[in-house]
Amino acid sequence: MPEDEVFRTEVRAWLDAHANAAVDRRSWERTLGADGWIGIGWAEGGYGNRTATLTQQVAWAEEYARSVAPPRSGHIGENLLAPTLIAHGSSEQKARFLPAVAAGDELWCQGYSEPGAGSDLAGVRTVAVREAGGYRITGQKIWTSLAHEADWCFVLARTEAGSRRHHGLSFLLVPMDQPGRIEVRPIRQLTGTSDFNEVFFDSAHARVEHVVGGEGNGWRVAMSLLGFERGVSTLAQQIGFAEELGRVVRDAVRSGAADDPVVRERLVRLWAELRVMRWNALRTLGNSAAEPGAPSVAKLLWAGWHQRLGELAVLVRGAAASVGPAGWSAVAPYELDAAQHLFLFSRADTVYGGSDQVQRTIIAERVLGLPREPKGVES
């Protein structure tokens, strides 16, 4: 069998193995939507969602995390796309997409990063060419979370021929159900799971009908969306962090590692830093526009903290941390326990969502007013 066909067979097998999990997550989104629990923080009502104050949103997010409810597969549509449409979309786009997100009927993924444009988002090369009734889009996106389940993808693409950097970009809404035109390839991670994907628009010209904010205004819309990435969800994330820290403390007590004063000091430091992150999040909540570097500071704080927690999680387990909970083989996906998964997955924390280097550059340029880092010649 040709190598490419072997790869496609493996991809299809992976999708089949994960089909039930995807159905369960979609069913859970619809359950939340039916009770009006999706989009409670949107600035505009009337789309089937409850309305809530900022304090109520925090309470809901924290209680959801504290109850260890199922992971959300609709958070990209709810927390990223919807606020962006409310800020920049037309009335027709809001009416078309917001009710479906609020009902949990349509799931979204984010088409930003590319093989040559990850942290440097202005370097995207995916191209969309205008034609009758919309656009034809060609190119590739990578690290696209949940693309294997999504119904739609919002894509940053170049719509002006010959444009460079942040000029000539548009924010497009692309339907994923285009057989033969869009291909999704799961990327297997260190953890053995495949939440990230490659998305190809190259095999044929995928069709696009919706552009948000007007052609050529994609950079402004994309930057606006990034501002929505870290809000109420940060506090809910910290509830999950506290649960993970509690497990590490319990493991340290069981293994006897807690008797080591160095380990105790590291545990206390992690606890104190988590409290500081919470206070910082509360301080900046709803006020990030007045503090342009606040999202970058938050990302730097939690990414490094989470990596240090992962390192300590396997340290306190000792040699037992190298043994999996089930037998490993070359054919079956290996299994990890909670500490092993935490250690391996957290290695990516300082890269995805904007690497630490990018966050420090943002703080240097936008907060401290230092000279801008050269990024090539702009058109």
XYZ file of C-alpha atoms in Angstrom:
379
model
C 0.000 0.000 0.000
C 1.439 3.459 -0.903
C 2.756 5.460 2.051
C 0.176 8.239 1.568
C -2.667 5.720 1.569
C -1.308 4.109 4.750
C -1.318 7.519 6.401
C -4.910 8.199 5.294
C -5.993 4.787 6.581
C -4.458 5.555 9.983
C -6.224 8.920 10.064
C -9.582 7.313 9.254
C -9.008 4.706 11.990
C -8.243 7.453 14.495
C -11.412 9.345 13.548
C -13.505 6.183 13.878
C -12.030 5.465 17.324
C -12.889 8.952 18.528
C -16.312 9.214 16.903
C -18.305 8.324 20.028
C -16.403 10.806 22.187
C -17.127 13.554 19.652
C -20.834 12.681 19.623
C -20.943 12.768 23.427
C -19.316 16.205 23.524
C -21.723 17.562 20.923
C -24.676 16.145 22.854
C -23.413 17.860 26.012
C -23.153 21.201 24.183
C -26.773 20.866 23.075
C -27.800 20.033 26.642
C -26.152 23.231 27.887
C -27.685 25.200 25.046
C -31.178 23.890 25.688
C -31.019 25.306 29.223
C -29.548 28.612 28.061
C -26.103 28.161 29.615
C -24.125 29.054 26.478
C -23.266 32.689 25.838
C -24.357 34.119 29.167
C -21.601 36.713 28.914
C -22.441 38.003 25.438
C -22.989 41.723 25.232
C -26.176 41.194 23.227
C -29.131 39.001 24.197
C -31.944 37.686 22.087
C -30.038 34.683 20.733
C -31.381 32.038 23.088
C -28.864 32.565 25.882
C -29.354 33.769 29.446
C -27.887 37.116 30.433
C -25.578 37.490 33.420
C -23.500 40.131 35.108
C -19.729 39.789 35.114
C -19.832 38.500 38.701
C -22.445 35.911 37.754
C -20.348 34.815 34.783
C -17.364 34.262 37.076
C -19.518 32.264 39.522
C -20.873 30.070 36.702
C -17.442 29.433 35.176
C -15.858 28.600 38.529
C -18.666 26.299 39.625
C -18.590 24.527 36.268
C -14.853 23.900 36.682
C -15.213 22.944 40.352
C -17.861 20.334 39.533
C -15.445 18.647 37.098
C -18.094 18.871 34.373
C -17.230 17.574 30.871
C -14.665 19.580 28.867
C -16.309 22.025 26.485
C -16.023 21.570 22.725
C -18.065 24.694 22.002
C -15.871 27.189 23.832
C -14.213 28.475 20.636
C -17.550 29.476 19.158
C -18.920 30.808 22.426
C -15.914 32.705 23.785
C -14.022 33.716 20.633
C -16.239 33.813 17.563
C -19.402 35.160 19.208
C -17.832 38.250 20.872
C -16.022 38.955 17.587
C -19.263 38.819 15.604
C -20.985 41.022 18.171
C -18.178 43.583 17.800
C -17.573 43.393 14.034
C -20.204 41.229 12.331
C -23.163 42.364 10.267
C -26.703 41.951 11.564
C -27.180 39.111 9.071
C -24.059 37.315 10.321
C -25.135 37.650 13.937
C -28.601 36.311 13.146
C -27.149 33.410 11.158
C -24.428 32.216 13.534
C -25.093 33.310 17.124
C -28.311 31.320 17.706
C -26.633 28.130 16.440
C -23.701 28.646 18.814
C -26.058 29.424 21.720
C -27.995 26.232 21.035
C -24.837 24.102 20.874
C -25.752 23.070 17.324
C -22.634 24.336 15.519
C -19.049 23.898 16.698
C -16.146 26.095 15.586
C -12.382 25.915 15.215
C -9.795 28.671 14.718
C -7.740 28.866 11.517
C -4.868 31.184 12.458
C -1.494 29.426 12.734
C 0.351 28.082 9.677
C 3.587 26.091 9.329
C 5.453 29.324 8.563
C 3.288 31.650 10.617
C 2.698 30.426 14.136
C 3.513 33.054 16.705
C 4.113 35.565 13.877
C 0.494 35.690 12.771
C 1.097 38.478 10.253
C 3.058 36.028 8.104
C 0.027 33.990 7.006
C 0.108 32.792 3.399
C -3.318 31.175 3.011
C -4.969 32.952 0.068
C -8.625 33.714 -0.647
C -9.569 34.888 -4.135
C -12.864 36.665 -4.740
C -15.277 35.099 -7.191
C -19.014 35.275 -7.835
C -20.846 34.626 -4.579
C -17.818 34.570 -2.296
C -14.180 33.444 -2.259
C -12.032 30.457 -3.154
C -9.525 29.681 -0.424
C -6.284 27.708 -0.724
C -3.591 27.080 1.871
C -2.856 25.243 5.085
C -3.508 25.813 8.785
C -1.901 23.936 11.666
C -2.444 23.331 15.398
C -6.171 23.761 14.743
C -7.909 22.622 17.924
C -11.004 20.415 17.460
C -11.015 20.816 13.667
C -11.977 17.130 13.408
C -15.285 17.941 15.140
C -15.984 21.481 13.967
C -18.750 22.529 11.582
C -17.133 25.901 10.811
C -13.705 27.514 10.957
C -12.890 31.212 11.157
C -9.840 31.719 8.980
C -7.363 34.566 8.633
C -6.405 34.662 4.944
C -4.739 36.998 2.475
C -7.313 38.524 0.099
C -5.101 41.186 -1.497
C -2.567 39.853 -3.986
C 0.995 40.946 -3.209
C 0.159 42.251 0.264
C 2.579 41.758 3.150
C 2.443 41.434 6.911
C -0.829 42.656 8.460
C -2.053 44.385 5.287
C -4.502 42.740 2.892
C -5.878 40.152 5.339
C -9.521 39.193 5.821
C -11.418 37.289 8.506
C -13.423 34.553 6.750
C -16.032 32.082 7.988
C -15.468 28.733 6.273
C -17.853 25.718 6.373
C -15.865 22.571 7.133
C -18.271 20.180 5.437
C -16.741 20.404 1.963
C -15.702 16.858 0.961
C -12.761 16.834 -1.428
C -12.048 20.494 -0.773
C -11.047 20.527 2.900
C -8.911 17.818 4.539
C -8.329 17.490 8.282
C -5.327 15.487 9.537
C -5.043 14.886 13.307
C -1.619 15.547 14.878
C -0.609 12.998 17.486
C 0.864 14.701 20.536
C 3.250 13.610 23.287
C 0.230 12.606 25.344
C -0.903 10.143 22.674
C -4.046 12.180 22.010
C -4.837 14.290 18.946
C -6.763 17.424 19.855
C -4.771 19.485 17.343
C -4.998 19.107 13.575
C -3.622 20.189 10.240
C -6.262 21.624 7.892
C -5.634 21.708 4.143
C -7.572 23.860 1.709
C -5.260 22.829 -1.158
C -6.783 19.716 -2.729
C -9.434 21.890 -4.395
C -10.682 25.394 -3.916
C -12.805 25.524 -0.763
C -15.745 27.900 -0.930
C -16.241 30.844 1.437
C -19.215 33.201 1.545
C -18.810 35.198 4.764
C -16.196 37.865 5.562
C -16.369 39.639 8.939
C -15.517 43.316 9.308
C -15.027 43.938 5.596
C -12.382 42.753 3.140
C -8.860 43.797 4.115
C -9.756 44.434 7.764
C -8.817 40.964 8.963
C -5.900 42.058 11.108
C -8.068 44.425 13.149
C -10.730 41.743 13.617
C -8.144 39.069 14.461
C -6.490 41.240 17.100
C -9.883 42.033 18.586
C -10.591 38.312 18.871
C -7.303 37.669 20.669
C -8.416 40.168 23.288
C -11.392 37.928 24.091
C -9.200 34.853 24.669
C -8.391 35.626 28.274
C -11.288 36.806 30.394
C -13.685 35.000 32.704
C -12.280 31.671 31.491
C -8.953 32.498 33.186
C -10.551 32.232 36.622
C -12.215 28.936 35.717
C -8.871 27.674 34.448
C -7.349 28.454 37.827
C -9.942 26.255 39.540
C -8.647 23.389 37.417
C -5.087 24.336 38.340
C -5.997 24.197 42.037
C -7.428 20.690 41.579
C -4.205 19.580 39.871
C -2.084 21.120 42.615
C -4.167 19.269 45.216
C -3.458 15.961 43.472
C 0.276 16.704 43.423
C 0.206 17.499 47.160
C -1.593 14.226 47.891
C 0.911 12.287 45.761
C 3.777 13.966 47.601
C 2.329 12.913 50.969
C 1.711 9.328 49.815
C 5.192 8.915 48.317
C 6.970 10.549 51.239
C 8.343 13.304 48.974
C 6.593 15.868 51.180
C 9.159 15.108 53.892
C 11.791 16.778 51.724
C 11.985 20.486 52.687
C 12.885 21.445 49.099
C 9.730 19.768 47.783
C 7.636 21.407 50.512
C 9.058 24.790 49.570
C 8.189 24.214 45.894
C 4.645 23.163 46.768
C 4.094 26.237 48.938
C 5.538 28.488 46.253
C 3.189 27.029 43.640
C 0.237 27.550 45.992
C 1.231 31.173 46.639
C 1.781 31.904 42.946
C -1.643 30.481 42.103
C -3.231 32.829 44.646
C -1.377 35.759 43.115
C -2.600 34.762 39.647
C -6.173 34.736 40.932
C -5.852 38.174 42.492
C -4.268 39.516 39.323
C -7.082 38.050 37.211
C -9.717 39.593 39.471
C -7.909 42.927 39.354
C -7.865 43.069 35.567
C -11.210 41.346 34.896
C -13.287 43.454 32.525
C -10.581 46.099 32.345
C -8.026 44.594 29.940
C -8.652 47.372 27.400
C -7.200 49.857 29.878
C -4.175 47.590 30.440
C -2.919 46.459 27.007
C -0.333 44.116 28.468
C -2.663 42.374 30.927
C -3.484 39.334 28.743
C 0.213 38.801 27.973
C 1.170 39.058 31.652
C -1.537 36.531 32.532
C -0.367 34.110 29.846
C 3.256 34.342 30.999
C 2.237 33.725 34.605
C 0.056 30.667 34.124
C 2.066 28.974 31.349
C 5.298 28.865 33.322
C 3.450 27.982 36.531
C 1.684 25.052 34.891
C 4.927 23.678 33.486
C 6.571 23.828 36.916
C 3.574 22.012 38.379
C 3.897 19.274 35.744
C 7.580 18.840 36.530
C 6.850 18.545 40.244
C 3.977 16.120 39.593
C 6.369 13.495 38.204
C 9.180 14.368 40.635
C 7.129 13.529 43.726
C 6.127 10.188 42.206
C 9.742 9.108 41.792
C 10.456 6.075 39.603
C 6.735 5.190 39.556
C 6.139 8.179 37.287
C 7.786 6.331 34.403
C 5.294 3.454 34.514
C 1.998 3.780 32.661
C -1.392 2.666 34.024
C -1.761 0.064 31.247
C 0.458 -1.981 28.965
C 2.064 -0.038 26.125
C 2.516 -1.296 22.582
C 3.615 0.042 19.228
C 0.117 -0.215 17.743
C -2.328 0.782 20.477
C -2.298 4.391 21.722
C -0.549 4.470 25.066
C -2.328 5.557 28.221
C -1.097 8.087 30.755
C -2.169 8.746 34.300
C -3.074 12.267 35.421
C 0.445 13.251 36.534
C 2.082 11.983 33.346
C -0.490 13.745 31.166
C 0.000 16.966 33.124
C 3.775 16.825 32.691
C 3.751 16.067 28.962
C 0.876 18.313 27.906
C 2.155 21.301 29.878
C 5.342 21.337 27.789
C 3.259 23.099 25.120
C 1.836 25.731 27.486
C 4.626 28.222 26.809
C 4.148 27.858 23.030
C 0.469 27.678 22.067
C -1.749 30.754 22.353
C 1.305 32.935 21.752
C 4.746 31.818 22.887
C 6.473 33.309 25.928
C 8.831 35.186 23.609
C 5.893 36.792 21.794
C 4.201 37.749 25.076
C 7.389 39.418 26.303
C 7.692 41.311 23.018
C 4.110 42.575 23.370
C 4.816 43.783 26.902
C 8.080 45.407 25.848
C 6.563 47.285 22.902
C 3.021 48.095 24.040
C 3.556 48.615 27.761
C 7.171 49.618 28.274
C 7.448 51.535 24.983
C 10.693 49.859 23.930
C 11.753 49.948 20.240
C 9.747 47.592 18.043
C 11.331 44.309 17.037
C 12.194 44.259 13.288
C 9.802 41.968 11.386
C 10.804 42.541 7.789
C 9.760 45.145 5.263
C 6.094 46.063 5.249
C 4.225 47.039 2.121
